mmCIF file of C-alpha atoms in Angstrom:
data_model
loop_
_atom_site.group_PDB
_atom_site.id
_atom_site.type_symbol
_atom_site.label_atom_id
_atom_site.label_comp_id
_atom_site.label_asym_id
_atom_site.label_seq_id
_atom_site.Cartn_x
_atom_site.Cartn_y
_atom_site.Cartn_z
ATOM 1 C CA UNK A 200 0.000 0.000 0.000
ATOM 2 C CA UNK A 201 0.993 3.705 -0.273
ATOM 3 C CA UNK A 202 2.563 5.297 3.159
ATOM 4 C CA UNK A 203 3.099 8.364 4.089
ATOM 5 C CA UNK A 204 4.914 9.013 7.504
ATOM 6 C CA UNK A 205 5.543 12.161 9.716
ATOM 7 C CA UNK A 206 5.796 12.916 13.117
ATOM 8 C CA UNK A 207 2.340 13.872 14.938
ATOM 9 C CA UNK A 208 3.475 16.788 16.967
ATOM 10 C CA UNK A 209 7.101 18.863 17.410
ATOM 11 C CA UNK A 210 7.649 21.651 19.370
ATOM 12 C CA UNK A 211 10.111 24.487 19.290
ATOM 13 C CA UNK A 212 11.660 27.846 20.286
ATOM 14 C CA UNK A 213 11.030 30.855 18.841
ATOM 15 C CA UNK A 214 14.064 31.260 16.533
ATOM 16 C CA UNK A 215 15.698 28.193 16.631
ATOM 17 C CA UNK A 216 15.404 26.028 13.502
ATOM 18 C CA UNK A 217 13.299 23.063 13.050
ATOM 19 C CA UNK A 218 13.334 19.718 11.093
ATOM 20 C CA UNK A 219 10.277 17.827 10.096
ATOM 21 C CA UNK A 220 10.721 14.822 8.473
ATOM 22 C CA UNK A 221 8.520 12.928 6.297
ATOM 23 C CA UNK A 222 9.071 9.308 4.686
ATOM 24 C CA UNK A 223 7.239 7.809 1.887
ATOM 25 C CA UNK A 224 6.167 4.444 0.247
ATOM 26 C CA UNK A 225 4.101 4.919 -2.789
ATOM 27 C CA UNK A 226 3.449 3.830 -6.458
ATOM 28 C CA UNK A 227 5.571 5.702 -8.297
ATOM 29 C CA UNK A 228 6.938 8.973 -7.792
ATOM 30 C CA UNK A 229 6.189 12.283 -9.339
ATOM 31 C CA UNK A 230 7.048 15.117 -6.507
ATOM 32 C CA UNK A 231 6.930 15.628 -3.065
ATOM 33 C CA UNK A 232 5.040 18.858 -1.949
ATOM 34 C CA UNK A 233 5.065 20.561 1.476
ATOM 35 C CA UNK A 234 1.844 22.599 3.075
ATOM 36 C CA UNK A 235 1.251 24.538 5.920
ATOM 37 C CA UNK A 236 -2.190 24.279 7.373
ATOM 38 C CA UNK A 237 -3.293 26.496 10.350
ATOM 39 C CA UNK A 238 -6.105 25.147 12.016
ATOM 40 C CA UNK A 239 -9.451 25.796 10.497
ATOM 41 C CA UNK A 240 -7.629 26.921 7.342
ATOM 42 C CA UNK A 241 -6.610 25.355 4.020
ATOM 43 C CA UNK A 242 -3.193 24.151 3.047
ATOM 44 C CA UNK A 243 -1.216 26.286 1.681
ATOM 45 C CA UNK A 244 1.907 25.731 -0.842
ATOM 46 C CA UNK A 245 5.362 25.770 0.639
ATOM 47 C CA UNK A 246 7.711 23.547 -1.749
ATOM 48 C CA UNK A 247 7.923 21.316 -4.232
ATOM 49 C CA UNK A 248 10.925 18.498 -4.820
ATOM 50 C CA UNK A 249 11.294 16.539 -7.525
ATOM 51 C CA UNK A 250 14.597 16.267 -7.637
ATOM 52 C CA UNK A 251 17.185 15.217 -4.902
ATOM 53 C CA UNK A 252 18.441 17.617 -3.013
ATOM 54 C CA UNK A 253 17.913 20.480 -1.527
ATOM 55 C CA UNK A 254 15.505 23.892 -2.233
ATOM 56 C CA UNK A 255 15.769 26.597 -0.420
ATOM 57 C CA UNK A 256 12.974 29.837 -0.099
ATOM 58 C CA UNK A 257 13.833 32.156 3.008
ATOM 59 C CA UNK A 258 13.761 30.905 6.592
ATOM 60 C CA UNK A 259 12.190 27.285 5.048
ATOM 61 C CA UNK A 260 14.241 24.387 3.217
ATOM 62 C CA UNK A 261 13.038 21.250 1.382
ATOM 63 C CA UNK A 262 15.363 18.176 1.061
ATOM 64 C CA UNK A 263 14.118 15.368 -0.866
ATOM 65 C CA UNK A 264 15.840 11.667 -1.134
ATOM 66 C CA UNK A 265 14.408 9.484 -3.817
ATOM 67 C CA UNK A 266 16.523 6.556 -2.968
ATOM 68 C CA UNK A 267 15.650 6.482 0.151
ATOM 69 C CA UNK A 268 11.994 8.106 0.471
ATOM 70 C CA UNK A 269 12.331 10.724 2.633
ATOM 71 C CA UNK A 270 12.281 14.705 2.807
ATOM 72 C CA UNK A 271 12.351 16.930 5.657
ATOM 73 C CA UNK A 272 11.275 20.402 5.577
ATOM 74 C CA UNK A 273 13.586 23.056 7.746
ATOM 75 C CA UNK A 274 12.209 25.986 9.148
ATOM 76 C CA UNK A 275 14.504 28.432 10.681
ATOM 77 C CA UNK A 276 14.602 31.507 12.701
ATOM 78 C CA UNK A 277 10.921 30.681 13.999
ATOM 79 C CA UNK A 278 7.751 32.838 14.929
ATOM 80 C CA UNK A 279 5.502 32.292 16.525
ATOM 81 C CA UNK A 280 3.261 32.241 13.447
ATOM 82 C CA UNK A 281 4.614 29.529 12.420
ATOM 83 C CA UNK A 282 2.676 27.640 14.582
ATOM 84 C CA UNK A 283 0.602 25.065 12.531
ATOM 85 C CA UNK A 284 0.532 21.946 10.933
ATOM 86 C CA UNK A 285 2.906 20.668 8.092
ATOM 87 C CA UNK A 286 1.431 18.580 5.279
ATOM 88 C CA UNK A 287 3.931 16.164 3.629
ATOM 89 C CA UNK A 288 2.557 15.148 0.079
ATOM 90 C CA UNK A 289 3.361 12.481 -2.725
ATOM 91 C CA UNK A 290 2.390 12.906 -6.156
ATOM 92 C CA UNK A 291 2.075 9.408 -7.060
ATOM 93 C CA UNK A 292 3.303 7.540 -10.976
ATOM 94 C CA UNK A 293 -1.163 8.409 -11.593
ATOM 95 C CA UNK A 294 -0.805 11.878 -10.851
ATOM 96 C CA UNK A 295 -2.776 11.122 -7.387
ATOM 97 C CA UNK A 296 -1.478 13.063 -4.333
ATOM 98 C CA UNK A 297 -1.225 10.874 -1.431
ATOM 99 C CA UNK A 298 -1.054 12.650 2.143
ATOM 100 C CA UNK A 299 0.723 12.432 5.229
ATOM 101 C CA UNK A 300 -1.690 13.072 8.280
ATOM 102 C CA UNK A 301 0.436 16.522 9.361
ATOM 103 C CA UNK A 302 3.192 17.320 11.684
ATOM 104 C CA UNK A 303 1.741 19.578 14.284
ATOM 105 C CA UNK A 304 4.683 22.374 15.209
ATOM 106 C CA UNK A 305 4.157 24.225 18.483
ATOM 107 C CA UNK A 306 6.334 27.299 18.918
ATOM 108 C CA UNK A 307 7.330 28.443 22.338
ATOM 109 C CA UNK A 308 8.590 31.676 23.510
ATOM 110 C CA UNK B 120 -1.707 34.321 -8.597
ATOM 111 C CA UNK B 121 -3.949 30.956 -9.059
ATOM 112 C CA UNK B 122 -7.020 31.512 -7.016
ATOM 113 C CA UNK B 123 -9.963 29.148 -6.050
ATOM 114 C CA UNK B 124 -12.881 30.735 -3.852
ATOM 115 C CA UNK B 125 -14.532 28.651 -1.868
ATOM 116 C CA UNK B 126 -18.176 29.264 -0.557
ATOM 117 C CA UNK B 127 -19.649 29.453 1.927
ATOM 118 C CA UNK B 128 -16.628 29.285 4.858
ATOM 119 C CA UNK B 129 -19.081 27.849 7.399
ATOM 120 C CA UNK B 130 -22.281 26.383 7.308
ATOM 121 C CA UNK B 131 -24.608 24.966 10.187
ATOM 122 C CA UNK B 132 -27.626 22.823 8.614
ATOM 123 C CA UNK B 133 -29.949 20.994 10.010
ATOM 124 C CA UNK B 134 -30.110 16.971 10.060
ATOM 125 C CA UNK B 135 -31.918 16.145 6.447
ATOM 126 C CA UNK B 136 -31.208 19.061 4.492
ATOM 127 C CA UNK B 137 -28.613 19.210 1.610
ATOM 128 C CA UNK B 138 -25.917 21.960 1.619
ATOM 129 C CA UNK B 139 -23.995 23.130 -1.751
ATOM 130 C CA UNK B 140 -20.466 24.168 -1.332
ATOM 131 C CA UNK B 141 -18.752 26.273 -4.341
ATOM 132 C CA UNK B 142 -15.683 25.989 -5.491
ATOM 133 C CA UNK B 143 -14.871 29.112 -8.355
ATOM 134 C CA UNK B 144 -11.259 29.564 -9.967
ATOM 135 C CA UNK B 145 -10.767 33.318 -10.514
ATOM 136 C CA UNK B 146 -8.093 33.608 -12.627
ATOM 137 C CA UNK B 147 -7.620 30.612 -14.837
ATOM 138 C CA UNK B 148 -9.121 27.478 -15.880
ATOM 139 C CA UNK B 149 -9.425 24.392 -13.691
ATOM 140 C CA UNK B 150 -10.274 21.631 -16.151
ATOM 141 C CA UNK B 151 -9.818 19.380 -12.635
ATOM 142 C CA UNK B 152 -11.322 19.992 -9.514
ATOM 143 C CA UNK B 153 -10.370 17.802 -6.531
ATOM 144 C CA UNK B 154 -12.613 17.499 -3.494
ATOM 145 C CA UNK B 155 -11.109 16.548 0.090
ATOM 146 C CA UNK B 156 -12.899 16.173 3.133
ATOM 147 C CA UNK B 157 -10.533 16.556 6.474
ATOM 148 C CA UNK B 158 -11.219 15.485 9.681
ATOM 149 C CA UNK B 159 -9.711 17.083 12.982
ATOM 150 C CA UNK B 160 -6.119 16.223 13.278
ATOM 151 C CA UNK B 161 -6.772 13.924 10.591
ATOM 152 C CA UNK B 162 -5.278 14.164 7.065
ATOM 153 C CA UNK B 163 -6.862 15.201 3.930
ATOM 154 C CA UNK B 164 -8.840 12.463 2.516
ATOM 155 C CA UNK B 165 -9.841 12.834 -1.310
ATOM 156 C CA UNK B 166 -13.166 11.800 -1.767
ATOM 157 C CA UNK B 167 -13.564 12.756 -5.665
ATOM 158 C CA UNK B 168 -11.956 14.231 -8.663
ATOM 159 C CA UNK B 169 -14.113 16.136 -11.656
ATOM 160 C CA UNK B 170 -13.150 17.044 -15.022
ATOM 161 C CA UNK B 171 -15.179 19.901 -16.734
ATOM 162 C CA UNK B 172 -18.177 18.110 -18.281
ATOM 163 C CA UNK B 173 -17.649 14.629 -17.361
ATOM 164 C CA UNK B 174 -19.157 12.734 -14.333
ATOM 165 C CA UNK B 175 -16.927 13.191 -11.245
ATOM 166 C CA UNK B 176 -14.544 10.045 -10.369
ATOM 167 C CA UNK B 177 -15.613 9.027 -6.550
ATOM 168 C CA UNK B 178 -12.766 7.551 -3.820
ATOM 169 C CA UNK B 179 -13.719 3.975 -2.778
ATOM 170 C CA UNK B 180 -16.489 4.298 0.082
ATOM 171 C CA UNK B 181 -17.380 7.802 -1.102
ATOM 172 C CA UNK B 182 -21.405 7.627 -1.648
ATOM 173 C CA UNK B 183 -21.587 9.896 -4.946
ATOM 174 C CA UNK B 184 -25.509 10.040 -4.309
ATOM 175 C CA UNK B 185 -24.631 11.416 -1.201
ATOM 176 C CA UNK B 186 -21.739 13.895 -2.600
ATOM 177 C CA UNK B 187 -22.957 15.182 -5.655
ATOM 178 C CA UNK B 188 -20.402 16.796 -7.854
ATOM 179 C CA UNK B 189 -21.029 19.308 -10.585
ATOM 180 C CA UNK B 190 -17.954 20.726 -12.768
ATOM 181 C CA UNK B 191 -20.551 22.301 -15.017
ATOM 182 C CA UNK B 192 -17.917 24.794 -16.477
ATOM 183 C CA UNK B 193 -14.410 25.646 -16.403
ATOM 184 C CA UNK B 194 -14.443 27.933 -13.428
ATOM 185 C CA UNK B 195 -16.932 26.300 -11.456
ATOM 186 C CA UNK B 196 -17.320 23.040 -9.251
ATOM 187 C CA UNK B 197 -19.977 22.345 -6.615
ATOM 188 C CA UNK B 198 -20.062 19.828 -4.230
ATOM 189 C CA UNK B 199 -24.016 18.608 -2.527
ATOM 190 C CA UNK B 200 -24.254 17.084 0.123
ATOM 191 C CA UNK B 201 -27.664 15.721 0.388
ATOM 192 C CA UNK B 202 -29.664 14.380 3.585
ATOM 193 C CA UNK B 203 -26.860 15.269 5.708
ATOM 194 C CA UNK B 204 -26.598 14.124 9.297
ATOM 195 C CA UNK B 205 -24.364 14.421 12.177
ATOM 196 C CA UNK B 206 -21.249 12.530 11.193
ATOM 197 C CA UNK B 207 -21.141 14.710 7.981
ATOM 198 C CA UNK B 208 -19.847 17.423 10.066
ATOM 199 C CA UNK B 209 -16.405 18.038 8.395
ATOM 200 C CA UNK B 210 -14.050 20.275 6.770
ATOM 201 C CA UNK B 211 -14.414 20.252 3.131
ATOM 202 C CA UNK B 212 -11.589 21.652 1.006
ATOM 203 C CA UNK B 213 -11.506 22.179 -2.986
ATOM 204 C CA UNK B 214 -8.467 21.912 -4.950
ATOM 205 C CA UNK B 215 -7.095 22.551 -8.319
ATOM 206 C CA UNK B 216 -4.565 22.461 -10.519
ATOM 207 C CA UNK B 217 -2.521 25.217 -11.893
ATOM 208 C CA UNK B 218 -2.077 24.744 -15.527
ATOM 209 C CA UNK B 219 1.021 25.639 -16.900
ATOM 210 C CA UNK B 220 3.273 25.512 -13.641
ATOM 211 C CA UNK B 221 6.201 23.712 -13.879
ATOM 212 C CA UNK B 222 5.312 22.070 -9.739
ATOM 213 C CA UNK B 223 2.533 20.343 -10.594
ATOM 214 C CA UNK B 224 1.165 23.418 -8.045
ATOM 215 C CA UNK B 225 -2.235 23.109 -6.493
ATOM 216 C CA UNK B 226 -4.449 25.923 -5.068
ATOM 217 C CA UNK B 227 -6.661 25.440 -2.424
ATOM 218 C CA UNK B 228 -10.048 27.071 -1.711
ATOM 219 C CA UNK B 229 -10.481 28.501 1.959
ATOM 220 C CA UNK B 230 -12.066 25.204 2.964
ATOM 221 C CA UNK B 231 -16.244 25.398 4.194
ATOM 222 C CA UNK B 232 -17.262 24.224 7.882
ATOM 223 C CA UNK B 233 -19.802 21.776 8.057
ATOM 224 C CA UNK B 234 -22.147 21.500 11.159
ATOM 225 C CA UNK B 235 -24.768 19.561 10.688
ATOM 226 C CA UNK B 236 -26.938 19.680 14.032
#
């Protein structure tokens, strides 16, 4: 079956860095996308990987790992509005995406 | 940018009445709509996919009489759902592609609260 794997909840200081990882198992591979999703809100788009290595865009960072199915997205220099959940996505070899359930990141003072 | 408005944001109904939840892109065409239902602290579960003109393509144990889809036109997709009741109560997010982008990038609609009471 198709897996998607991330950590339920992490919690960090405000402006320290963070790393949330995310490993995959799907049918076929055709990106890995990252969301953030504060509650009550949609996702919205933070990266896309498609290709190993790594992407940066300001304070946040995607890695991706074909060979070995993982990606973690870094988040550095935190606010506190960065509080929210992180949505690890697989586009799978039918164009499907397949989710993770969310990473839950708690900033503290 | 891509844009997808989403309509109404929340919604209290009663038990037995149908609720219609609009999904509009603003800016370009979405020949796809995707329609995910999330549950709290759950992830987002797709529970259909319409194309522009054709009959939507349900997940497996998605009751399309109950979720009725209509992609009627390129800038519009509605999602029913009909006879609702209690355990309906959800978080219902559209989704579409952006043509042309080299990511594959989706756009999300604001999402619409169900309560169904």
């Amino acid at each position: 079956g198709q897996n998607i794997d991330q950590p339920t909840e992490m919690t960090a200081t405000e402006g320290a860095i963070v790393q949330i990882n995310c490993t995959y198992q799907t049918s076929g591979f055709n990106g890995l996308f990252w969301y953030q999703q504060h509650a009550g809100e949609a996702p919205t788009f933070l990266s896309y990987n498609v290709l190993d290595g790594l992407e940066e865009k300001g304070r946040f960072s995607s890695f991706l790992s074909r060979s070995k199915g993982y990606s973690y997205l870094l988040l550095k220099e935190l606010q506190m509005k960065d509080s929210a959940s992180y949505l690890c996505a697989v586009m799978d070899s039918n164009y499907q995406l397949i989710w993770g359930a969310g990473t839950k990141l708690i900033i503290k003072p | 940018g891509a844009v997808v408005s989403q309509h109404p944001s929340r919604v209290i109904c009663k038990s037995g009445t149908s609720v219609k939840i609009e999904c509009r892109s603003l800016d370009f065409q979405a020949t796809t709509m995707f329609w995910y239902r999330q549950f709290p602290k759950k992830s987002l579960m797709l529970m259909a996919t319409s194309n522009e003109g054709s009959k939507a393509t349900y997940e497996q144990g998605v009751e399309k009489d109950k979720f009725l889809i209509n992609h009627a036109s390129l800038t519009l997709s509605t999602l029913t759902v009909t006879s609702a009741h209690p355990e309906d109560s959800s978080f219902y997010i559209c989704s579409a592609s952006i043509p042309g982008t080299e990511s594959h990038g989706y756009t999300f609609g604001s999402g619409t609260r169900l309560t169904v009471v």
